[in-house]
Each structure stands twice: as structure tokens, then as C-alpha cells.
Amino acid sequence: MEKAPSSSQYPDKTILKSEAYSILPDRVVQGRYEARALSPTRISSNYESPADRHKSPLLYFKFSLNGFDNEMEWGKNHQLICFAPDGLCESPVITFGQQFIHTVSIPTDSFLLPRSSLRLRLDLREVLASFRQSGYFTTFNGDKIYRRDFKGVFVAGSILPLSWNFDRLAFQKDMQLHDANGDGIYEINLQLNPPIRQEGATRQWKLTTNISEYPVYKPEQVLLEALYNLSLEEMVKDVEPDNTFRTGLEWDGVWTRDVSYSTLLSMAILRPDIARNSLLQKVKNERIIQDTGTGGAYPVSTDRVIWAVAAWEIYLVTGDADWLHTAYPIIKNSVNDDAQNAYDPETGLVRGESSFLDWREQTYPDWMQPADIYDSFCLGTNAVHYQTNVVLARMAEILQDKSATEKYQRQAEKIKKSINEYFWQPDKNYYGQYLYGRIFKTLSPRAEALGAALCVLFDIADPEKQRQLVQNMPLNDFGIPCIYPQVPDIPAYHNNAVWPFVQAFWSLAAAKSGNEKALLQSLSDIYRPAALFLTNKENFTATDGDFSGTQINSDQMLWSLAGHLAQVYKILFGLHYEPEKLVFKPFVPRALGKYHNLTNFRYRQAHLDIYITGYGNRINSFHLNNQLLDYPEIPAILTGKNIIRITLTGNTPEAEEKINMAPPAFSPATPQVVLANKMLSWSEIPEAQYYKIIHNGEETGITRQPQISISPTAFGEYQIIAVDAQHLASFASEPVWVAPEQAIYKPTSFQEESEITSIGYTGIGFVEISREKNIEVSFNIFVPGPCLYALDFRYANGSGPISTQNKCAFRTLRRGDAFIGTAVFPQRGDHQWSNWGFSNVITARLSAGEHVVTLRLEPPNENMHGEVNLALLDYLRLTQIKD
């Protein structure tokens, strides 16, 4: 039987002590919970999720037609108190669209009982009567649900098994209500608050997998060694029989961004062969695959090119010239397509959803449709595109493609310059989240952790910005949240959550900036959950650090374990790969000092045993096979067994030891603005101290009243932002167009008619565009005077749900041969061919007179499905913006 290290072995050796938890050499302590490393191959933990014991009995929920958020306005929900000694709760019959608020009184210390049963009852007779009388039902926001398109009524809510994930709700048949009697009263029975696991149980992790072929890590602290071995074992378990990586215990298959970020963190170091195989699984038609996602994936999401950065990392680690020749055309083709479909020549930025933050409602305002998300400019995604162009230029240089080298260097520098111009916030000393809107864009001031870390690591931020950013980014007690502040009334997943792989990138950024305090805090924020949960979880809530509070989670998550291992290789040992050498830049926080050994480490044709003594981020001496070297690096041609000894100076880094520990915070709700009688008005936001008025993308004033009068003489786009007492800002409201001079034009050049049945279009019909039908469609438009105009299209795309799959349709818009822009028609609901909406807005300066503009399916317009690239077009809308 293995004996746990005694506390006397580590007198006064606390690594980190915070208000939330403590890290010691052999254990993690969080309140009454403790995880203890019994040996390098065994950890015990008595952690239990408190979520099932401390849930409020107040349930927030709303009903949904066809899985959409269409019963009541955003933030307005039914409220039911489920509190009964026997755990059996039942709602009254609630009429669809009429808010129900339970008014019973309960003790203040009451909680929802585990395994509580709930019956919800809904009166849908008004909706059904409207179907019979009119053929459709009009929702609160004016959308029409046609009788023929009615798929069912569902429920969303705040307590599991309910969720607020409307994008996936229509596929959750266990959340669908049914009318068993045919009387128009729909019902559903739910079990709330299932126990997570038996209270008081102590669990153990014990190494059972052979990891002897991998590097052996021996630090002074047994906890760090055990967690390293746990992560190695989970990596081995994530290798599939076909020699690719699975994404996690609950996520099979290869996902582009997951495997790419994992490769970049440490999988290129440990298993470049498996990483290479996995990357190649995400290639089609010599282009990188954008995984299924919002609105049908590409080009709403464009972060697939992180594949390129991962491919380059494999080359740096292996020096495999054949791999370079394989990867280069794939990356080049993908970037060239992106240049037409997503690059914006006006701002120099790249369009597309935030990298990895691909659940629309989690990090975007409710009004933003996939077409709006496509048209946004996001920090992390632009950082990825910058580095992709850097990588492509370096590959071109090695392969002696001189013109390509210069081209991609220019593109990279343009993106870098624009990121710093549009995203940097001097008042906060970190970058904003994204630019969003319709015609005129505003910057969301929220912090975005992954994007900020990448800006440091890729040198988008200069050294001074790096220092300021690491000092000022908001951190919570349990780690750096994906975004800050959080979005109200949205459950934890990306919102109000810490993701260990993001935390790992933050550790790398903290080390690069020289901030020891930030680094030690970040390392500890990775050690804590892995030890207490006995696995590398996908995520956990930012407010309490618990794994069960997020909407979806998985053990053995590839990029989480890859991030854990990266802390050893890329920070403590400072491995920095270059084409012709391996450079050492170790950073050992003082609390982790004394010694760190890494043996059986492979670098190309060499086997390395690496021994570090001391702490700090400066090297006092570097010996290779007992020979003192002038520079801490070894050549790529090194072979055989080698011993490296590094002595650190024991310095405290010069960077000021400062971090921004911020309390959990939620922004105010987003105002919902309506225009009537030259008045913009909105429901009062309870937390708001005042409201910012945004006109054409610029703040023009504030008001403390939930309304403003306007006297427009020309086109204007208005938005309202609520600001609370802590100066936290809501998302900007949906843009309202005032005094637009508009004209609509039906297609004039098309050939084949559609076999798809739809209603709700204007005029005599619509045009189907697909890979087979009407691959070129023209519109004859009249421009009354030279001006800047907005062009968008009313369309329908029922090829898939709003949240997933890969059938986003898009086309190139041209006037003659002149490129105007890319028109994107994302999915709007599975088989929802009567769900009409608008594409992204394309702005163009047009001269007076008649013009013919044409939508064309061009080679760069191939979506990720490859076969279905289909939408229905109703009309083109032409809006005059300004002279």
C-alpha cells in the first residue's frame, strides 16, 4: 500500500494560497474538500459537486414553438417555485405568451430537493386556433410560424435537464410537450436536480496505463508529478484505433479547432504522428474543414485556419520537409478562399465568429443572427488569421515561393495593425471582444481570454501592451473566464466559465510577459480542477469552480490535458521550437523552485535528459553534456543521448507583480428598442444607471430615461447600451434604421424554378439558388444618386438548424466583373423554408443610374458540405446610407 507524503515533508511550502483554495506540494485544499497526491501514480479526492444540494427552488423557463426563443421577449420568463416536501411539483395551466410568476412564500434557506418531479402544463389553444383561421401564428416579435411548418412545442429553462440552448432545443425530444387528449393542453413531466454522485465518497485516480515511452517529469512537488502522469495517461486514452485523437471522453471524432489547439499546446511534442493524422482528417478538396457550427459553419465561422498554426508546430518539432510540402497548399488554398469570402478591405480585419466561442447565445446578444455573426470582427479569430498568414509566409520562404512570401507577410501586417487600431482599449489596457452591428460597427468592451492570450503569444501586442494586458485582464477566483463580464440570464458554458485549455494559453502569455504572479496564479488554476476532479475537465463555472454547473462537460478532454502538459514543456522547461534549433526559455516561479527534471525526452534524433535547478526566468548557466554553452539552445542535427543542465539565477522578474482579481460580474441586460412616432423606446433595465446613445456607430450622448426622441433628416442607425453602477455595459441593442430611403428588387435573370414549397415571400415568387440551379442570378437596380449604399437580401435557408451542420449558402456579389462583396445566407432552421430573414449587409459606393448586380457561385464559395449550398431568394434590398 502506498503511503501519502506527510505534511512534515513540506514544511511551510504552500505554493499558492487564495481566498478560494490552496495549492500545497502534495495536495489541493478547497474548503472542506481535499485532493491529495498519495504518490506519483495515485491521487485521492473527496470533492463532490455542491450543485445538487444548493439549487434554488425558483425555476425560470419559457415555452418554444419549433425550438426557437419566440414565446416572450428575451429575459422575460415564467417563474415557478418547486418546493414541496415530497418533491412533487405541478404548474397551473399557463397560456402561451402570458408570463406566469409564482408568488408563494418559502423559507429563505430552502433548496430544490434532489430528484424533484415537475409537471408543466401549457395552454396552446390560441396558437392552434390561429393556425386554423389564418394558416400561421404571429409571435411576440412579429415572426410568423406557419401551420405547415409547426414541428412541436418545447420547454427551455434554468435547471437541468432544462437548458437555455434554443439552438439545439428542437432536437431534444425529451424537452417536447405533448397533447395526449387533443384538447390543446400540452404537458411534460421532468425530473429536476438529479444527484451528481454519492455524498461523502472519496474517489481515487491510479495510473493503470503504460506511459513509459513518454518523457518522465520529476519535480520536487509530488502533486505536480502525479497530475502530469494523470494527463499523460488521459492522452494515451484519447488515441483512437485509427491513430487519430478523439476530442474527449464524451466527444468522439476529430474536431478541427480542438485538435489544432491541442497540437499547438503539446500534442505536436508528444505525438506528432497522431496529430498529423488528425489534422489530415480535417481536409477536404485540399482545404481545411470548418467544423459544423452556427448557421451552417463556414463562412459564419472562419477559425479553421488555426489548423495552419498547428501544422507549422508539427514541422518545427519534427523538421519533416514532406509534411511541409503537404500542408502548404492546403493552407494556401484555404487562406485564398478566406481572402475573398471573409477579409474586409476597409478595416483590414477578417469576418467570422469568435474562435472556439461557437454557441451563439453564450457570447452574443440575442438579436444577432448568424448573418450578423458572420459580419462581425472578433479578436481571437483575427489573431488566428494573423498568425496563419505569418506561418504561410514562413512556409513560402522555405519553399522558395517569393511572391507568396511577400503577399502573406503584407496580409499579416495589415491584420496586426488593424487589431491594434480597432480592438485595443487604452482605458482598460486590454483588447475588446469584437466589432459588431449591421452597417456601423461598435466594439464590445468585454475581455475575451483566448484572443487576448493569442495576441501576446503571436506578438500582435508589443512588449508594453503585453505587460499591460497581463496585468489588467480580469481574473476570477478559479481562473480566467472566457469573457468578462458575463452575459445575464445565460447558463454557464462559454459564458460564466473557465476552460482549462484557455487557461493554459493564458499561462503561456503570463510567462511571456514576465509576470510571475500571474503565472503562478494561472498554473494553480490548472492544478486545482485536475486534482479535485481527478481528470482534465472540459470546463467549469467561473463563479464557484464546479464542473457540474455548465451545460455540457467531458472528462479526459484533449485540449485540457494538452494544456496541462504544455505548462511543463513550454513554461517550466521553456521549450521553444525553431526550424533549425530548440531554444530553452524556462520560467519557474519561486514557489515551484529547487529542481525540475525531464528525462526520456525526444527531440528529432536526440534523446534528452534535462535538469533545472533554481527559479526565475533567467538562465545563469546552460550545460550540454558537461560543456558550458554561450546560448541556451541545441541544434536540430543533434543525435544520441544528451544531458542538459540549466541553472536559473533565482531572479524575481522585472515586470511589476500585478494582476486584476475581479469579482464575478454580469452586465446589464440588452435593451430591446422599438421605433414609433419619432421616438426610440425600450423597457427599463433595472440595473441601468444610464443609457448610451449610439448613432452610426458613435456614442452621441446619454440618457437616464428609457426613451429618446429623434428628428431624422437622413439615414441613421441607432443602438442603445445600458450601463450599471459598476460601469459595466450591456450589449448594444439591435440596430434600428431611421429614415431609410429603400427600394427592393426581385431577381430578373434566372432560369429554373424551385420544387421547394414555401410561403411568406413577396410578389409572385422566389428563386432557388444551388450548386445546380441558378448559379448566377442578376438584379437590375436603379441608383438615384451617387452615394454609399447598403445591399442585403431577403432569403430562406431550411437546409439545417441555426446552430449546427454545414450547409450555409453564400455567393459572390459583383457589378460586372467588379467585386462588391460576399452575400451569406446561413441556415435558419431545419426544413424551415418559410422562415425568411436578411443576409449580411454589403456596403458599396454606387454611381447614379441603372446597374446590374449579380450573385454568382464561384469556386471560393464552396461550403463545408460540398453538395448542398442552397437558399431561396425573395428580393434584394437597396438602402441609401449617406452621400
Short mmCIF file of C-alpha atoms in Angstrom, two decimals, residues 27 83 126 145 174 195 245 309 322 337-338 359 377 391 417 505 526 587 718 722 730 742 744 786 830 857 861 871:
data_model
loop_
_atom_site.label_atom_id
_atom_site.label_comp_id
_atom_site.label_asym_id
_atom_site.label_seq_id
_atom_site.Cartn_x
_atom_site.Cartn_y
_atom_site.Cartn_z
CA ARG A 27 -2.47 18.42 -2.19
CA PHE A 83 -40.79 23.45 -3.23
CA GLU A 126 -54.78 30.30 -29.05
CA ILE A 145 -44.94 30.36 -37.66
CA ASP A 174 -37.30 14.79 -24.20
CA PRO A 195 -27.75 13.81 -7.72
CA PHE A 245 -7.15 11.86 -31.43
CA VAL A 309 -0.56 27.13 -36.91
CA ASP A 322 7.44 16.20 -46.63
CA ASP A 337 -10.69 31.44 -50.21
CA ASP A 338 -10.93 33.35 -46.94
CA TRP A 359 -22.52 28.73 -29.17
CA PHE A 377 -14.86 41.04 -36.44
CA VAL A 391 3.06 30.83 -40.91
CA LYS A 417 -2.16 46.76 -37.48
CA PHE A 505 -2.74 29.72 -23.21
CA ILE A 526 -4.97 24.40 -13.80
CA PHE A 587 10.26 30.20 -16.25
CA TYR A 718 -29.35 53.76 -33.70
CA ALA A 722 -27.33 50.11 -20.71
CA SER A 730 -24.72 45.73 -21.78
CA GLN A 742 -35.06 51.99 -49.70
CA ILE A 744 -36.48 46.39 -53.32
CA PRO A 786 -24.00 58.79 -56.19
CA ASP A 830 -34.24 22.59 -40.23
CA LEU A 857 -21.46 30.75 -57.24
CA ASN A 861 -17.96 29.88 -52.42
CA ALA A 871 -31.07 29.17 -50.42
#
